[in-house]
PDB file of N, CA and C in Angstrom:
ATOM      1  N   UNK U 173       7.158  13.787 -11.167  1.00  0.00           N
ATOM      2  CA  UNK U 173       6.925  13.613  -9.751  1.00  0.00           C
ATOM      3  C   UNK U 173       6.925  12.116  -9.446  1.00  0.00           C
ATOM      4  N   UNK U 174       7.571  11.945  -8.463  1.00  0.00           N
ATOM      5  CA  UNK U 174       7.446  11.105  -7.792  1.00  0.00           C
ATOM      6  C   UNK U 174       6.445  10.130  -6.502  1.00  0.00           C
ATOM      7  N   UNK U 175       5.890   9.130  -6.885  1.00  0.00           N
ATOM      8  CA  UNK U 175       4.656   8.778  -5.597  1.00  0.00           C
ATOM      9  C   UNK U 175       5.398   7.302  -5.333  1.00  0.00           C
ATOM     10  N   UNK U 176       5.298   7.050  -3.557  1.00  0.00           N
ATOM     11  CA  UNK U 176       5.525   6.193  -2.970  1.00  0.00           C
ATOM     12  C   UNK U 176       3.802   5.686  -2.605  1.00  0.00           C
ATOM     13  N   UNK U 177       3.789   4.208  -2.268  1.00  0.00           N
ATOM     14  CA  UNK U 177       2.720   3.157  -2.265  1.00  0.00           C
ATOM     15  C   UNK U 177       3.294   2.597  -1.055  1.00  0.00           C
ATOM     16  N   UNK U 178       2.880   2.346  -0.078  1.00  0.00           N
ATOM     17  CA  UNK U 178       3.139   1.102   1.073  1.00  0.00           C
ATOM     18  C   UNK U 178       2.218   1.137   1.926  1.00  0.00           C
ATOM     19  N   UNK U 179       2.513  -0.310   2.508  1.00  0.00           N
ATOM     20  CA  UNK U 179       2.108  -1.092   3.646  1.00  0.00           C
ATOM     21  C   UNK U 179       2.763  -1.412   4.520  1.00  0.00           C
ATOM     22  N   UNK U 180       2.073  -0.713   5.522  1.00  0.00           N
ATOM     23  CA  UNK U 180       2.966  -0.808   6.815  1.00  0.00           C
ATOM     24  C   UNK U 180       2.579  -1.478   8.246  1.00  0.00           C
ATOM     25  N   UNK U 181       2.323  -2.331   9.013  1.00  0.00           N
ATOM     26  CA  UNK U 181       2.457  -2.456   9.660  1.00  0.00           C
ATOM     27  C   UNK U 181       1.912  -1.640  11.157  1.00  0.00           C
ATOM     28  N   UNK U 182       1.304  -2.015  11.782  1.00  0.00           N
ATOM     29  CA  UNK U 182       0.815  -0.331  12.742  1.00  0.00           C
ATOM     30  C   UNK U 182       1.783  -1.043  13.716  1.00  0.00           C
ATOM     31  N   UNK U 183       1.484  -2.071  14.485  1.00  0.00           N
ATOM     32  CA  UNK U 183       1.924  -2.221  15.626  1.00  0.00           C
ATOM     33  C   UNK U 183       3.792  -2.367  15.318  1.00  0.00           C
ATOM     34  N   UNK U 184       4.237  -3.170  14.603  1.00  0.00           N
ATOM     35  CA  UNK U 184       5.709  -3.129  14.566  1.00  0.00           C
ATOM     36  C   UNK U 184       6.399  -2.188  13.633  1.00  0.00           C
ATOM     37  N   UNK U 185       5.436  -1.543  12.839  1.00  0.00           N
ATOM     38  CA  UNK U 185       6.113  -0.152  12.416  1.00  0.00           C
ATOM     39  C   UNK U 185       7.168  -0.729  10.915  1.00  0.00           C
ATOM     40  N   UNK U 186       7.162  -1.837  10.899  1.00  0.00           N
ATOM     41  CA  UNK U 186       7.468  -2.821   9.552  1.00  0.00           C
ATOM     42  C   UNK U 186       6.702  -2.144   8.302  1.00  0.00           C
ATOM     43  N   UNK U 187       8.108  -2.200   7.085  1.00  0.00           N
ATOM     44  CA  UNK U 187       7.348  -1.378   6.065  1.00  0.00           C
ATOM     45  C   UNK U 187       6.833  -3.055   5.332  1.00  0.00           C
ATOM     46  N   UNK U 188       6.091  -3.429   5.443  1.00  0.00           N
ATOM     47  CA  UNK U 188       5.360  -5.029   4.905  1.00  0.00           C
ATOM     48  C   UNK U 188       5.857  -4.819   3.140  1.00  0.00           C
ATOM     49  N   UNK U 189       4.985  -3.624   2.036  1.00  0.00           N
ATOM     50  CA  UNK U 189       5.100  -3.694   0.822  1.00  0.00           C
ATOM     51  C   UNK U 189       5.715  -2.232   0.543  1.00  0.00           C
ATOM     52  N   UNK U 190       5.983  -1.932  -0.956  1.00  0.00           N
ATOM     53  CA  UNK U 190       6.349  -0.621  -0.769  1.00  0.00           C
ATOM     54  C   UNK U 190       6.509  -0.777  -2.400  1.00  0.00           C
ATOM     55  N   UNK U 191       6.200   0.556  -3.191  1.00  0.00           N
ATOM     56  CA  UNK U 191       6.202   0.418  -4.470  1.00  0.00           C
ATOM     57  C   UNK U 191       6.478   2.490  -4.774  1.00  0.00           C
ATOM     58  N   UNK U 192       7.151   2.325  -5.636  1.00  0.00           N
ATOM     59  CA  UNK U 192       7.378   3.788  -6.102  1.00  0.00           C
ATOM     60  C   UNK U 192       7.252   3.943  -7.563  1.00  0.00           C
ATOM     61  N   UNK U 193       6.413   4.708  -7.927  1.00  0.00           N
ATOM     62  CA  UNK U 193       6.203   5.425  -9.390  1.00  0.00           C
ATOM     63  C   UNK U 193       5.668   6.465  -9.859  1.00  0.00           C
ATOM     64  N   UNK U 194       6.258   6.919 -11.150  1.00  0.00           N
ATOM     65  CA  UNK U 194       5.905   8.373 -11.983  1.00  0.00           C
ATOM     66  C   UNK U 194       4.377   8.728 -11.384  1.00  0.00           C
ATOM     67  N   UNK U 195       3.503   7.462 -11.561  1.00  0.00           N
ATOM     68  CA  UNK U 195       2.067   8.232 -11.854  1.00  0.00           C
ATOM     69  C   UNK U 195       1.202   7.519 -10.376  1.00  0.00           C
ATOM     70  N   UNK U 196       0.523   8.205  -9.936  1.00  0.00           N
ATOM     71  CA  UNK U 196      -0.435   7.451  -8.600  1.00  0.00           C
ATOM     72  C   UNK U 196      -2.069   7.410  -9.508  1.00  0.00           C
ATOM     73  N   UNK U 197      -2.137   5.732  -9.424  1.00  0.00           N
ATOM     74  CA  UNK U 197      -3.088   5.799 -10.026  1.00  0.00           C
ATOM     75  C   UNK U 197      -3.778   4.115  -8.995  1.00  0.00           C
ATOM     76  N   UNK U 198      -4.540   3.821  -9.422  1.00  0.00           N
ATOM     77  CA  UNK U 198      -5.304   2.412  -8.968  1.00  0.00           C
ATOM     78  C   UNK U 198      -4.227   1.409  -8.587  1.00  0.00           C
ATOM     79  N   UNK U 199      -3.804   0.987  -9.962  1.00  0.00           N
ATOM     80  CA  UNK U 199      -2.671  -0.062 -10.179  1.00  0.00           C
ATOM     81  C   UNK U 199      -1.500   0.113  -9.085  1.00  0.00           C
ATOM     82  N   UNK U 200      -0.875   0.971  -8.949  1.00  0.00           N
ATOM     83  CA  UNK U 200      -0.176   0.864  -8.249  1.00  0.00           C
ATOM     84  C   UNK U 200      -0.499   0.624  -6.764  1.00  0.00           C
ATOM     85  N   UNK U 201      -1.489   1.354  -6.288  1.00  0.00           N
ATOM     86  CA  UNK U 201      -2.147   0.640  -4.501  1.00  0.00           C
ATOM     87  C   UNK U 201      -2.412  -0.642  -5.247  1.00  0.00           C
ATOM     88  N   UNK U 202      -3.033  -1.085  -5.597  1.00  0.00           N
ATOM     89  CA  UNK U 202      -3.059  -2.693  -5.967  1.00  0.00           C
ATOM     90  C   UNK U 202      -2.326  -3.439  -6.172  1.00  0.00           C
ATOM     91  N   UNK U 203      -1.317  -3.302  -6.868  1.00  0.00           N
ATOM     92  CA  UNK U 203       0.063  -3.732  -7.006  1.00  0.00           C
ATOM     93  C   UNK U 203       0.789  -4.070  -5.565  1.00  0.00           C
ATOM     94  N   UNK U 204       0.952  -3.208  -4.670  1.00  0.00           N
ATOM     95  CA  UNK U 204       1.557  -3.125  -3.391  1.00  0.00           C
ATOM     96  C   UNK U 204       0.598  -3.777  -2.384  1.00  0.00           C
ATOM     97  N   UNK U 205      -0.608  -3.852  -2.529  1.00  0.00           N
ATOM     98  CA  UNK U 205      -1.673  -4.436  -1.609  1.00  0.00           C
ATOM     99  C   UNK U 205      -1.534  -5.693  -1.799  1.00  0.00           C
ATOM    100  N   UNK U 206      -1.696  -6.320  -3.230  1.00  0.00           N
ATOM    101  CA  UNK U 206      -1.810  -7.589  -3.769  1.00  0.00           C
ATOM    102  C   UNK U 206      -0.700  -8.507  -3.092  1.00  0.00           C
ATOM    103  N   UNK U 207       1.066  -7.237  -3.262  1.00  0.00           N
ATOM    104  CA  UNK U 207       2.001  -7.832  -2.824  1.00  0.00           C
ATOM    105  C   UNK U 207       2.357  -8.041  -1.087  1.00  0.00           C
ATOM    106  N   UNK U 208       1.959  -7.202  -0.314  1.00  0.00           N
ATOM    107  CA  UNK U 208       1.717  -7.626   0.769  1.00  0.00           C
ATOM    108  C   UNK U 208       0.669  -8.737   1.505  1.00  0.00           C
ATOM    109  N   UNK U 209      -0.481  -9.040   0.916  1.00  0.00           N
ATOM    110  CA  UNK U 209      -1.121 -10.091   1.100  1.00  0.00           C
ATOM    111  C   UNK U 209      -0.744 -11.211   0.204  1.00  0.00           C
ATOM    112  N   UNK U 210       0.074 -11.546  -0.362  1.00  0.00           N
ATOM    113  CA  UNK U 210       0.905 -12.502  -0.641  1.00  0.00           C
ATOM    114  C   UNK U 210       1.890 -12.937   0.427  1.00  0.00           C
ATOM    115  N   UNK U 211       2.491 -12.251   0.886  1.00  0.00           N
ATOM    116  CA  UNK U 211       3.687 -12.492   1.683  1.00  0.00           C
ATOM    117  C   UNK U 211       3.107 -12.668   3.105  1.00  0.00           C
ATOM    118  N   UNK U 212       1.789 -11.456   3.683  1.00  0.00           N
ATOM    119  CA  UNK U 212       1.891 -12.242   5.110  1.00  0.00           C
ATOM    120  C   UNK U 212       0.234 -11.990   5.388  1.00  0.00           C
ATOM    121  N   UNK U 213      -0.849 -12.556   4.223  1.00  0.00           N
ATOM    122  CA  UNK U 213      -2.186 -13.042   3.974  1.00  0.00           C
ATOM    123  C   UNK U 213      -3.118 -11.795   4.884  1.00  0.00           C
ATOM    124  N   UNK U 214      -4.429 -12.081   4.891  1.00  0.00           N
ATOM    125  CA  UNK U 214      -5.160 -11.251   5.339  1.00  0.00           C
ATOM    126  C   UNK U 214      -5.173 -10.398   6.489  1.00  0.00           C
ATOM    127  N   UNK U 215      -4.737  -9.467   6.653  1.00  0.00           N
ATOM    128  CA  UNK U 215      -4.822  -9.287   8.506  1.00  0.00           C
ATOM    129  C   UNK U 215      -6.307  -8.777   8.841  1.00  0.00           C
ATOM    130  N   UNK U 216      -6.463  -8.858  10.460  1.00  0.00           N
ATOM    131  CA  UNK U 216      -8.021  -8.938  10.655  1.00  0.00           C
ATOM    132  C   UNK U 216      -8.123  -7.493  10.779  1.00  0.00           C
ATOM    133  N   UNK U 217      -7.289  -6.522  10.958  1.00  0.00           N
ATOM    134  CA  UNK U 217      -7.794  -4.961  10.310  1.00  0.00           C
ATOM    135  C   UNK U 217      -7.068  -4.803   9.765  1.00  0.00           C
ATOM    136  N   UNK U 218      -7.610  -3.376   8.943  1.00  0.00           N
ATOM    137  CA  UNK U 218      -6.539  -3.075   8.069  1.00  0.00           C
ATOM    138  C   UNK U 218      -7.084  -1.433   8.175  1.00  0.00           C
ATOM    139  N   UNK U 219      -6.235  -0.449   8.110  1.00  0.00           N
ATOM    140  CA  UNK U 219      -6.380   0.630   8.367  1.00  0.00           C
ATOM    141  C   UNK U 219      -5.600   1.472   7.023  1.00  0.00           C
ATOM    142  N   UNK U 220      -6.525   2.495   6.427  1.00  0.00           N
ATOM    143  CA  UNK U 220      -5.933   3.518   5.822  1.00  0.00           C
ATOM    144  C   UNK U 220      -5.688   5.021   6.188  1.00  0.00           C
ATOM    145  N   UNK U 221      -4.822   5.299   5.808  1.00  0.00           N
ATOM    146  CA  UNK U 221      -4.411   6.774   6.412  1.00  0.00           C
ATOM    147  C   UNK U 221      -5.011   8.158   5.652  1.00  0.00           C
ATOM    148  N   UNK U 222      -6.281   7.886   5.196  1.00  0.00           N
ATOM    149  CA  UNK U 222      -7.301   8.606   4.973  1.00  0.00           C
ATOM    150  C   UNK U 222      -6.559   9.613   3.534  1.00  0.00           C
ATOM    151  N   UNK U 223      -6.103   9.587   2.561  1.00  0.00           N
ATOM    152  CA  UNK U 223      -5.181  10.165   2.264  1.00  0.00           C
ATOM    153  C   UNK U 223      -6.499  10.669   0.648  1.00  0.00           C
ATOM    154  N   UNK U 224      -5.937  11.321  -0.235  1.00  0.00           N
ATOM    155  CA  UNK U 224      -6.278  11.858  -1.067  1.00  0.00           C
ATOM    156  C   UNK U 224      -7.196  10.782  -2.022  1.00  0.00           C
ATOM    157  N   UNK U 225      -8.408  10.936  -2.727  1.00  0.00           N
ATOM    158  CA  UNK U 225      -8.481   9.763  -3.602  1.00  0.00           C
ATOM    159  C   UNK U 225      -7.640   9.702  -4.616  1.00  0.00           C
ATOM    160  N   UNK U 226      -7.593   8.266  -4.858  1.00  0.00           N
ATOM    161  CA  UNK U 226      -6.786   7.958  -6.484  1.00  0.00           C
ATOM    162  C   UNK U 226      -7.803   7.528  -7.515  1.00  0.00           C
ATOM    163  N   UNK U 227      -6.790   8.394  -8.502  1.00  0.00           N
ATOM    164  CA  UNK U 227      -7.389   8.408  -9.643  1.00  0.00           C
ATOM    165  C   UNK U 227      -7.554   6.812 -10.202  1.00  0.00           C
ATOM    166  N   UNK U 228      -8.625   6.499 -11.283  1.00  0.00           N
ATOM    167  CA  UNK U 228      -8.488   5.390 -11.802  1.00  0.00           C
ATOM    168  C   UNK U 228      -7.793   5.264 -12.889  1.00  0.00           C
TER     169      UNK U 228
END
C-alpha cells in the first residue's frame, strides 16, 4: 500500500510539501513538515485535517 504525506496550503490551495511511501509512520509527517518549513518557515496557523493517528 501506498500513503501520501502533504502540506497544503488552505488559502491558495498550493501543494507546499508532499512525500509518498510504503509505510505511514512518524517519519514520514516529519519528513514533509520539516520540508515545508524549510522552504516557506513558520506559518501563524497551521491546521490538520483531523485524520487517523500515526503510528510511531
Amino acid at each position: 500500500m501506498a500513503y501520501l504525506a502533504a502540506i497544503i496550503d488552505w488559502h491558495s490551495k498550493a501543494v507546499l510539501s508532499h512525500k509518498i511511501s510504503n509505510s505511514m509512520d512518524s517519519a514520514l509527517v516529519m519528513d514533509v513538515l520539516e520540508q515545508a518549513l524549510l522552504c516557506y518557515g513558520t506559518p501563524e496557523i497551521f491546521n490538520t485535517d483531523q485524520g487517523e493517528p500515526i503510528p510511531q
